[in-house]
């Protein structure tokens, strides 16, 4: 069993003083695990590690729990109208259901209250240092880690503490990915990334060009359809716009039924195409380009209103932007638009600025870690990432089971070292495996997983770790 230092605040009896490689003082927290971030993934990591007997110190740069779903946070990407895209039963943690009387697709305010209740119910706040950001994570001997923190915003001195393991749960929807376009700097109109979009009042009465057809881009185009004086929606290719409800049920629940029945991908794609034909109809009739791929080859877009507004002429679909001029935007088909506001809903990139990317297997320096099960780090068995998945369902149950796996792996390192060593070899051999069918090669799909395949792989890993 791990030597459990008292969870929560460093206790002088369990914290000893060590020295870092450069001679600076380091508080040695023994086998305590450090968790970075108190969003969905960090909270479930704290809970599951504590339940497995570990001391846990969690650092959160903001002043509350909930991460992206706490709209008060500086870097929260949610806007006033954000609701879940994945439905409630496929989003909630397996051991903490959302209330039965909540809608299928709760509002972001409900999500925040869900995380606050989760933190209270499992008494997690005593482990969390709010307003504290992690600025450096460095390996030290014996697979241990020196974690340097400071008050968010850089006030006050830095402190370094030494931990037995680290869980990175810093989220991957906060660092905007901005495309480069010729002439963008000279463009005189207003330009923003979707991360700065908070309220439809920002669109009111303006000629708006929304770039990007992810779920956020579609949501903003729908709001612009109702608030702006004009809305163009620019997409690089045609997409499949699935309604949020199919046969009267949330679309992900219907999809899950087919997955549970192990219906092969080709058959599911055929069924999906038929269903979309019968419900949404032929999208080219609305002037939308024909998708150049089959469903499930791009991240699902669930939006019942986009096609509706295109059909009412309130959204004009247009192709990709070719370049910007000071007073206009030129499209790849040569057309010129004159938007007053351009919203880039072009997604986010992961960022791990507090550690050397090579530690996560990012040899090319592109910001894409090379992990096993999107969570375990091949050369560092005491380092894990949670929540770095983009599933066709909610993220939280996947983050929960990732945390359980890591907690059991850490426990096995003490109680069954041979089993843990064999498992580490398995992690090294399998790094980079995918858990989705064929998807388009783009940064948007770096972390794409099919939730059913992914959960089965996690279950197999747990069984392998626990086997005799
Ligand atoms: C518009 C929108 C809609 C979405 N809809 C869904 C949906 O329907 N279903 C779904 O499952 N997911 C959805 N997501 C994805 C969403 O990111 C996840 O639901 C969830 O927020 C992931 O939780 P997380 O804890 O991994 O990351 P986050 O929620 O981003 O939390 C990370 C936390 O880490 C903290 N942090 C970061 N760096 C540091 C540091 N250096 N030191 C200390 N603390 C740090 C941050 O402050 C933050 O609190 C949506 C995302 C967006 C943008």
Coordinates of C-alpha atoms and ligand atoms in Angstrom, one line a residue:
X1 CA 0.0 0.0 0.0
X2 CA 1.2 3.5 -0.6
X3 CA 2.5 5.4 2.5
X4 CA -0.4 7.7 2.8
X5 CA 0.7 11.2 3.9
X6 CA -2.2 13.1 5.3
X7 CA -4.2 14.3 2.4
X8 CA -4.8 18.0 2.0
X9 CA -2.6 20.7 3.4
X10 CA 1.1 19.8 3.8
X11 CA 1.5 18.6 7.3
X12 CA 4.9 19.4 9.0
X13 CA 5.0 15.9 10.3
X14 CA 4.7 14.3 6.9
X15 CA 6.6 16.9 4.9
X16 CA 10.3 17.0 5.0
X17 CA 12.7 19.4 3.5
X18 CA 14.9 18.4 0.5
X19 CA 17.0 20.3 -2.0
X20 CA 16.4 20.7 -5.7
X21 CA 19.2 20.1 -8.3
X22 CA 19.9 23.9 -8.1
X23 CA 20.0 23.9 -4.3
X24 CA 16.6 25.5 -3.7
X25 CA 14.5 24.2 -0.8
X26 CA 11.9 21.6 -1.8
X27 CA 9.1 20.3 0.5
X28 CA 9.1 16.5 0.1
X29 CA 5.5 15.3 0.1
X30 CA 6.4 11.6 0.2
X31 CA 4.1 9.5 -1.9
X32 CA 1.5 12.2 -2.2
X33 CA 0.2 12.7 -5.7
X34 CA 0.0 16.1 -7.3
X35 CA -3.1 16.8 -9.6
X36 CA -2.9 19.9 -11.9
X37 CA -6.4 21.4 -12.4
X38 CA -9.7 21.1 -10.7
X39 CA -12.0 20.8 -13.7
X40 CA -14.0 17.6 -14.4
X41 CA -10.8 15.5 -15.0
X42 CA -8.8 16.9 -12.0
X43 CA -11.8 16.5 -9.6
X44 CA -12.3 12.9 -10.5
X45 CA -8.5 12.2 -10.3
X46 CA -8.5 13.7 -6.7
X47 CA -11.5 11.7 -5.7
X48 CA -10.2 8.3 -7.1
X49 CA -6.7 8.8 -5.9
X50 CA -7.9 9.7 -2.4
X51 CA -10.3 6.7 -2.4
X52 CA -7.3 4.4 -3.2
X53 CA -5.5 5.7 -0.1
X54 CA -3.2 8.3 -1.6
X55 CA -2.5 11.8 -0.2
X56 CA -3.4 14.3 -2.9
X57 CA -2.5 18.0 -3.5
X58 CA -4.4 19.6 -6.3
X59 CA -3.4 23.0 -7.7
X60 CA -6.0 25.1 -9.5
X61 CA -5.1 28.4 -11.1
X62 CA -8.7 29.7 -10.8
X63 CA -10.6 30.3 -7.6
X64 CA -13.3 27.6 -8.1
X65 CA -13.9 24.1 -9.3
X66 CA -15.5 23.2 -12.7
X67 CA -12.7 24.3 -15.2
X68 CA -14.2 25.1 -18.6
X69 CA -17.7 24.8 -17.2
X70 CA -17.2 27.7 -14.7
X71 CA -18.0 30.7 -16.8
X72 CA -16.4 33.0 -14.2
X73 CA -13.0 31.6 -15.1
X74 CA -10.7 33.7 -17.3
X75 CA -10.1 30.9 -19.7
X76 CA -13.6 29.4 -19.7
X77 CA -14.7 28.7 -23.4
X78 CA -18.4 28.5 -22.6
X79 CA -20.8 31.2 -23.7
X80 CA -24.2 32.2 -22.2
X81 CA -26.1 29.7 -24.3
X82 CA -23.8 26.7 -24.0
X83 CA -25.6 23.4 -23.2
X84 CA -24.1 20.0 -23.3
X85 CA -23.6 18.4 -26.7
X86 CA -23.4 14.9 -25.2
X87 CA -26.5 13.9 -23.4
X88 CA -26.8 13.7 -19.6
X89 CA -26.5 9.9 -19.0
X90 CA -23.5 9.7 -21.3
X91 CA -21.8 12.7 -19.6
X92 CA -22.2 12.2 -15.9
X93 CA -19.6 10.4 -13.7
X94 CA -20.6 6.8 -13.2
X95 CA -20.8 7.2 -9.4
X96 CA -22.5 10.6 -9.3
X97 CA -25.6 10.9 -11.4
X98 CA -27.0 14.2 -12.4
X99 CA -30.5 14.8 -11.0
X100 CA -33.3 12.9 -12.8
X101 CA -35.3 16.1 -13.4
X102 CA -32.5 17.8 -15.3
X103 CA -33.0 18.0 -19.1
X104 CA -31.3 15.7 -21.6
X105 CA -28.8 18.5 -22.4
X106 CA -28.2 20.6 -19.3
X107 CA -27.0 24.3 -19.4
X108 CA -23.5 25.2 -18.4
X109 CA -24.8 26.7 -15.1
X110 CA -26.2 23.3 -14.2
X111 CA -22.8 21.7 -15.0
X112 CA -21.0 24.1 -12.7
X113 CA -23.4 23.3 -9.9
X114 CA -22.9 19.5 -10.6
X115 CA -19.1 19.9 -10.1
X116 CA -19.6 21.9 -7.0
X117 CA -21.9 19.2 -5.6
X118 CA -19.4 16.5 -6.6
X119 CA -16.6 18.3 -4.9
X120 CA -18.7 18.8 -1.7
X121 CA -20.1 15.2 -1.7
X122 CA -16.7 13.6 -1.9
X123 CA -15.1 16.3 0.3
X124 CA -12.5 17.2 -2.3
X125 CA -11.9 20.9 -1.6
X126 CA -9.6 20.2 1.3
X127 CA -7.1 18.8 -1.2
X128 CA -7.3 21.8 -3.6
X129 CA -5.0 24.9 -3.5
X130 CA -7.1 27.5 -5.4
X131 CA -5.5 30.5 -7.1
X132 CA -2.3 28.6 -7.5
X133 CA -0.8 27.7 -10.8
X134 CA 1.7 25.1 -11.6
X135 CA 4.6 26.7 -13.5
X136 CA 7.1 23.8 -13.7
X137 CA 7.0 20.0 -13.5
X138 CA 10.5 18.4 -13.5
X139 CA 11.5 14.8 -13.1
X140 CA 13.8 13.9 -10.2
X141 CA 15.3 10.5 -9.4
X142 CA 13.2 7.3 -8.8
X143 CA 10.3 8.5 -10.9
X144 CA 9.5 11.4 -8.6
X145 CA 8.5 15.0 -9.6
X146 CA 9.4 18.5 -8.4
X147 CA 6.3 20.7 -8.9
X148 CA 6.8 24.4 -8.7
X149 CA 3.8 26.6 -8.1
X150 CA 3.0 30.3 -7.6
X151 CA -0.1 32.4 -7.1
X152 CA -2.0 32.9 -10.3
X153 CA -0.8 35.9 -12.1
X154 CA 2.8 35.6 -10.8
X155 CA 2.4 37.3 -7.5
X156 CA 4.4 36.0 -4.5
X157 CA 7.3 33.6 -4.3
X158 CA 7.5 30.3 -6.1
X159 CA 7.3 27.1 -4.0
X160 CA 8.6 23.7 -5.0
X161 CA 7.2 20.5 -3.6
X162 CA 8.3 16.9 -4.4
X163 CA 5.7 14.3 -5.3
X164 CA 5.5 10.6 -5.8
X165 CA 3.3 11.1 -9.0
X166 CA 1.7 13.7 -11.0
X167 CA -1.7 13.8 -12.9
X168 CA -2.0 16.5 -15.5
X169 CA -5.6 17.5 -15.8
X170 CA -5.2 21.0 -17.3
X171 CA -7.8 20.7 -20.0
X172 CA -7.5 21.1 -23.8
X173 CA -10.2 23.6 -24.6
X174 CA -8.6 26.9 -23.5
X175 CA -5.6 27.7 -25.8
X176 CA -7.1 29.1 -29.0
X177 CA -6.0 27.7 -32.3
X178 CA -5.9 30.6 -34.8
X179 CA -5.4 30.0 -38.5
X180 CA -3.0 32.2 -40.5
X181 CA -4.4 34.2 -43.4
X182 CA -2.8 36.5 -45.8
X183 CA -3.9 40.1 -45.0
X184 CA -5.5 39.3 -41.7
X185 CA -3.4 41.9 -39.9
X186 CA -4.5 44.7 -42.3
X187 CA -8.2 43.8 -42.0
X188 CA -10.1 46.7 -40.4
X189 CA -13.1 44.8 -39.1
X190 CA -13.4 43.2 -35.7
X191 CA -11.8 39.8 -35.3
X192 CA -12.2 37.4 -32.4
X193 CA -11.7 33.8 -31.5
X194 CA -14.7 31.9 -30.2
X195 CA -12.9 31.7 -26.8
X196 CA -13.8 35.4 -26.4
X197 CA -17.4 34.9 -27.5
X198 CA -19.7 35.1 -24.4
X199 CA -23.0 36.5 -25.4
X200 CA -25.2 36.9 -28.5
X201 CA -25.3 40.7 -27.8
X202 CA -21.7 40.7 -29.3
X203 CA -23.3 39.8 -32.6
X204 CA -26.4 42.1 -32.5
X205 CA -27.0 44.1 -35.7
X206 CA -23.6 43.3 -37.2
X207 CA -22.6 41.6 -40.5
X208 CA -20.9 38.5 -39.1
X209 CA -18.7 35.8 -40.7
X210 CA -18.3 32.7 -38.6
X211 CA -15.3 30.5 -39.6
X212 CA -15.4 26.8 -38.6
X213 CA -17.9 24.1 -38.4
X214 CA -17.2 22.5 -35.0
X215 CA -20.0 22.4 -32.5
X216 CA -19.0 25.9 -31.2
X217 CA -18.9 27.4 -34.8
X218 CA -22.4 25.9 -35.5
X219 CA -23.8 27.3 -32.2
X220 CA -22.4 30.8 -32.9
X221 CA -23.7 30.7 -36.5
X222 CA -27.2 29.8 -35.1
X223 CA -27.0 32.7 -32.7
X224 CA -25.8 35.1 -35.4
X225 CA -28.8 33.9 -37.5
X226 CA -31.1 35.4 -34.9
X227 CA -29.1 38.4 -33.8
X228 CA -26.8 39.6 -36.6
X229 CA -28.0 41.6 -39.6
X230 CA -26.2 39.0 -41.8
X231 CA -24.5 35.7 -41.1
X232 CA -22.1 33.9 -43.4
X233 CA -20.8 30.5 -42.2
X234 CA -17.5 29.5 -43.8
X235 CA -16.4 25.8 -43.7
X236 CA -13.5 24.1 -45.3
X237 CA -15.6 21.1 -46.4
X238 CA -19.1 19.7 -46.2
X239 CA -20.1 18.1 -42.9
X240 CA -22.8 15.9 -41.5
X241 CA -25.0 18.0 -39.3
X242 CA -26.8 15.5 -37.0
X243 CA -29.9 16.6 -35.0
X244 CA -29.6 16.4 -31.2
X245 CA -32.6 14.0 -31.2
X246 CA -33.1 10.9 -33.4
X247 CA -36.3 8.8 -33.1
X248 CA -37.2 11.0 -30.1
X249 CA -34.1 10.1 -28.2
X250 CA -30.8 12.0 -27.8
X251 CA -28.6 11.1 -30.8
X252 CA -25.7 9.7 -28.7
X253 CA -28.1 7.3 -26.9
X254 CA -29.2 5.8 -30.3
X255 CA -25.6 5.6 -31.4
X256 CA -24.7 3.9 -28.1
X257 CA -27.4 1.3 -28.6
X258 CA -25.9 0.3 -31.9
X259 CA -22.4 0.2 -30.3
X260 CA -23.7 -2.0 -27.5
X261 CA -25.1 -4.4 -30.0
X262 CA -21.6 -4.3 -31.7
X263 CA -23.1 -3.3 -35.0
X264 CA -20.1 -3.0 -37.4
X265 CA -18.9 0.5 -38.4
X266 CA -19.9 0.1 -42.0
X267 CA -23.4 -0.8 -41.1
X268 CA -23.6 2.0 -38.5
X269 CA -22.4 4.5 -41.2
X270 CA -25.1 3.2 -43.6
X271 CA -27.8 3.5 -40.9
X272 CA -26.6 7.0 -40.0
X273 CA -26.6 8.1 -43.6
X274 CA -30.1 6.7 -44.1
X275 CA -31.4 8.4 -40.9
X276 CA -29.9 11.8 -41.8
X277 CA -31.4 11.5 -45.3
X278 CA -34.8 10.8 -43.8
X279 CA -34.6 13.5 -41.1
X280 CA -32.3 16.3 -42.2
X281 CA -32.6 15.6 -45.9
X282 CA -30.1 16.3 -48.7
X283 CA -27.9 19.1 -47.5
X284 CA -26.7 20.2 -50.9
X285 CA -30.3 21.4 -51.5
X286 CA -29.6 24.1 -49.0
X287 CA -26.4 25.1 -50.7
X288 CA -24.2 23.2 -48.3
X289 CA -21.3 21.3 -49.8
X290 CA -21.6 17.6 -50.0
X291 CA -19.4 16.0 -47.3
X292 CA -16.2 14.5 -48.7
X293 CA -16.2 11.8 -46.0
X294 CA -18.4 9.3 -44.3
X295 CA -20.0 9.9 -40.9
X296 CA -17.8 9.1 -37.9
X297 CA -14.7 10.2 -39.9
X298 CA -15.0 13.7 -38.4
X299 CA -16.0 14.6 -34.8
X300 CA -19.8 14.5 -34.7
X301 CA -21.6 17.8 -35.0
X302 CA -24.9 17.7 -33.1
X303 CA -27.0 20.8 -34.0
X304 CA -30.7 20.7 -34.8
X305 CA -30.9 24.4 -35.6
X306 CA -28.1 25.1 -38.1
X307 CA -29.9 23.5 -41.1
X308 CA -33.1 25.1 -40.0
X309 CA -31.6 28.6 -40.2
X310 CA -29.8 27.8 -43.5
X311 CA -33.2 26.7 -44.8
X312 CA -34.7 30.0 -43.7
X313 CA -32.0 32.0 -45.4
X314 CA -30.7 33.4 -42.1
X315 CA -27.3 31.6 -42.5
X316 CA -25.5 31.7 -45.8
X317 CA -23.0 28.8 -46.1
X318 CA -19.8 29.9 -47.9
X319 CA -16.5 28.1 -48.6
X320 CA -13.1 28.6 -47.0
X321 CA -11.5 32.0 -46.6
X322 CA -8.7 32.6 -49.1
X323 CA -7.4 36.0 -47.8
X324 CA -8.3 39.2 -46.1
X325 CA -8.3 42.7 -47.6
X326 CA -8.5 45.8 -45.4
X327 CA -12.3 46.1 -46.0
X328 CA -13.3 42.7 -47.2
X329 CA -12.8 38.9 -47.0
X330 CA -12.1 36.9 -50.2
X331 CA -13.3 33.4 -50.4
X332 CA -11.7 30.5 -52.2
X333 CA -14.4 30.7 -54.9
X334 CA -13.4 34.3 -55.5
X335 CA -16.4 35.9 -53.8
X336 CA -15.8 39.0 -51.6
X337 CA -17.7 39.5 -48.3
X338 CA -17.8 42.6 -46.2
X339 CA -18.3 41.4 -42.6
X340 CA -17.9 43.8 -39.7
X341 CA -17.1 41.0 -37.3
X342 CA -15.2 37.7 -38.0
X343 CA -15.5 35.0 -35.4
X344 CA -12.9 32.2 -35.7
X345 CA -14.4 29.1 -34.2
X346 CA -11.3 27.2 -35.2
X347 CA -10.8 25.2 -32.0
X348 CA -8.2 24.8 -29.4
X349 CA -4.8 23.2 -29.0
X350 CA -3.5 21.4 -25.9
X351 CA -0.7 23.2 -24.0
X352 CA 1.6 21.9 -21.4
X353 CA 3.8 24.9 -20.9
X354 CA 4.9 23.8 -17.4
X355 CA 6.9 20.7 -18.6
X356 CA 9.2 19.7 -21.4
X357 CA 6.9 18.2 -24.1
X358 CA 9.4 15.4 -24.7
X359 CA 8.4 14.0 -21.3
X360 CA 5.0 13.3 -22.8
X361 CA 6.6 11.7 -25.9
X362 CA 6.1 14.8 -28.1
X363 CA 9.3 14.3 -30.0
X364 CA 8.3 16.6 -32.9
X365 CA 7.5 19.5 -30.6
X366 CA 4.0 19.9 -32.2
X367 CA 2.2 19.7 -28.9
X368 CA 0.7 16.2 -29.4
X369 CA 1.6 13.9 -26.6
X370 CA 2.2 10.2 -27.4
X371 CA 0.4 8.3 -24.7
X372 CA -1.2 4.9 -24.1
X373 CA -4.9 5.1 -23.7
X374 CA -4.5 8.8 -24.2
X375 CA -3.4 8.8 -20.5
X376 CA -0.4 6.9 -19.5
X377 CA 3.1 8.1 -20.4
X378 CA 5.4 5.4 -21.8
X379 CA 8.7 6.4 -20.2
X380 CA 7.3 7.8 -17.0
X381 CA 5.1 5.4 -15.1
X382 CA 4.3 8.0 -12.4
X383 CA 3.1 10.7 -14.8
X384 CA -0.4 10.6 -16.3
X385 CA -2.7 12.9 -18.3
X386 CA -6.5 12.8 -17.8
X387 CA -9.3 14.2 -19.9
X388 CA -7.2 14.3 -23.1
X389 CA -9.9 12.7 -25.1
X390 CA -12.5 13.8 -27.6
X391 CA -15.2 11.1 -27.5
X392 CA -18.5 10.7 -29.3
X393 CA -20.0 11.0 -25.8
X394 CA -19.2 12.9 -22.6
X395 CA -15.7 13.1 -21.3
X396 CA -16.3 12.7 -17.6
X397 CA -16.8 8.9 -17.4
X398 CA -13.7 8.3 -19.5
X399 CA -11.7 10.7 -17.2
X400 CA -13.1 8.8 -14.2
X401 CA -11.8 5.4 -15.4
X402 CA -8.5 6.9 -16.5
X403 CA -8.0 8.1 -12.9
X404 CA -9.0 4.7 -11.5
X405 CA -6.5 3.0 -13.8
X406 CA -3.7 5.3 -12.8
X407 CA -4.5 5.0 -9.0
X408 CA -4.4 1.2 -9.3
X409 CA -1.2 1.3 -11.3
X410 CA 0.5 3.5 -8.6
X411 CA -0.8 1.1 -6.0
X412 CA 0.6 -1.9 -7.9
X413 CA 4.0 -0.3 -8.0
X414 CA 4.2 -0.8 -4.3
X415 CA 2.1 -4.0 -3.7
X416 CA 3.0 -5.9 -6.9
X417 CA 6.1 -4.4 -8.5
X418 CA 6.6 -7.3 -11.1
X419 CA 3.0 -6.8 -12.3
X420 CA 3.5 -3.0 -12.5
X421 CA 6.8 -3.5 -14.4
X422 CA 5.0 -5.9 -16.9
X423 CA 2.3 -3.4 -17.3
X424 CA 4.8 -0.5 -17.9
X425 CA 6.2 -2.6 -20.8
X426 CA 2.7 -2.9 -22.1
X427 CA 2.3 0.9 -21.9
X428 CA 5.5 1.4 -23.8
X429 CA 4.5 -1.0 -26.6
X430 CA 1.1 0.4 -27.1
X431 CA 1.7 4.1 -27.0
X432 CA -0.1 6.0 -29.7
X433 CA -2.8 3.3 -30.3
X434 CA -6.0 4.7 -31.6
X435 CA -9.5 4.0 -30.3
X436 CA -11.6 5.4 -33.1
X437 CA -12.3 4.3 -36.6
X438 CA -10.7 6.2 -39.5
X439 CA -10.8 10.0 -38.9
X440 CA -9.6 12.9 -40.9
X441 CA -6.0 13.8 -40.2
X442 CA -6.2 17.1 -38.5
X443 CA -5.4 18.6 -35.1
X444 CA -9.1 18.6 -34.4
X445 CA -9.0 14.8 -34.3
X446 CA -5.8 14.2 -32.4
X447 CA -7.6 13.0 -29.4
X448 CA -10.7 11.5 -31.1
X449 CA -11.9 8.2 -29.5
X450 CA -15.0 6.1 -29.9
X451 CA -16.3 5.9 -26.3
X452 CA -17.4 2.3 -26.4
X453 CA -14.0 1.0 -27.8
X454 CA -12.2 3.3 -25.5
X455 CA -14.0 2.1 -22.4
X456 CA -13.5 -1.5 -23.4
X457 CA -9.8 -0.9 -23.8
X458 CA -9.7 0.7 -20.3
X459 CA -11.6 -2.2 -18.8
X460 CA -9.1 -4.7 -20.4
X461 CA -6.2 -2.6 -19.0
X462 CA -7.7 -2.7 -15.5
X463 CA -8.2 -6.5 -15.8
X464 CA -4.6 -7.0 -17.0
X465 CA -3.3 -4.9 -14.1
X466 CA -5.3 -6.8 -11.5
X467 CA -4.8 -10.3 -13.0
X468 CA -2.8 -13.0 -11.0
Ligands
LIG1 C1 -18.4 24.9 -26.0 C2 -18.0 23.6 -25.4 C3 -18.9 22.6 -25.3 C4 -18.5 21.4 -24.7 N1 -19.5 20.4 -24.6 C5 -19.1 19.2 -24.0 C6 -20.1 18.2 -23.8 O1 -21.2 18.3 -24.2 N2 -19.7 17.1 -23.2 C7 -18.4 16.9 -22.8 O2 -18.1 15.9 -22.2 N3 -17.4 17.8 -23.0 C8 -17.8 19.0 -23.6 N4 -16.8 20.0 -23.8 C9 -15.4 19.7 -23.5 C10 -14.9 20.2 -22.1 O3 -13.6 20.7 -22.2 C11 -15.0 19.1 -21.1 O4 -16.3 18.8 -20.8 C12 -14.4 19.4 -19.7 O5 -14.3 20.7 -19.4 C13 -13.0 18.8 -19.6 O6 -12.6 18.9 -18.3 P1 -11.1 19.0 -17.9 O7 -11.0 19.0 -16.4 O8 -10.3 18.0 -18.6 O9 -10.6 20.4 -18.5 P2 -11.0 21.9 -18.0 O10 -12.5 21.9 -17.7 O11 -10.5 22.8 -19.0 O12 -10.3 22.1 -16.6 C14 -8.9 22.3 -16.5 C15 -8.6 23.0 -15.2 O13 -7.1 23.0 -15.1 C16 -6.8 24.3 -14.6 N5 -5.4 24.6 -15.0 C17 -4.9 24.6 -16.3 N6 -3.6 24.9 -16.2 C18 -3.2 24.9 -14.9 C19 -2.0 25.2 -14.3 N7 -0.8 25.3 -14.9 N8 -2.0 25.2 -12.9 C20 -3.1 25.0 -12.2 N9 -4.3 24.8 -12.8 C21 -4.4 24.8 -14.1 C22 -7.8 25.3 -15.3 O14 -7.9 26.5 -14.6 C23 -9.1 24.4 -15.3 O15 -9.8 24.7 -14.1 C24 -17.2 21.2 -24.4 C25 -16.2 22.2 -24.6 C26 -16.6 23.4 -25.1 C27 -15.6 24.5 -25.3

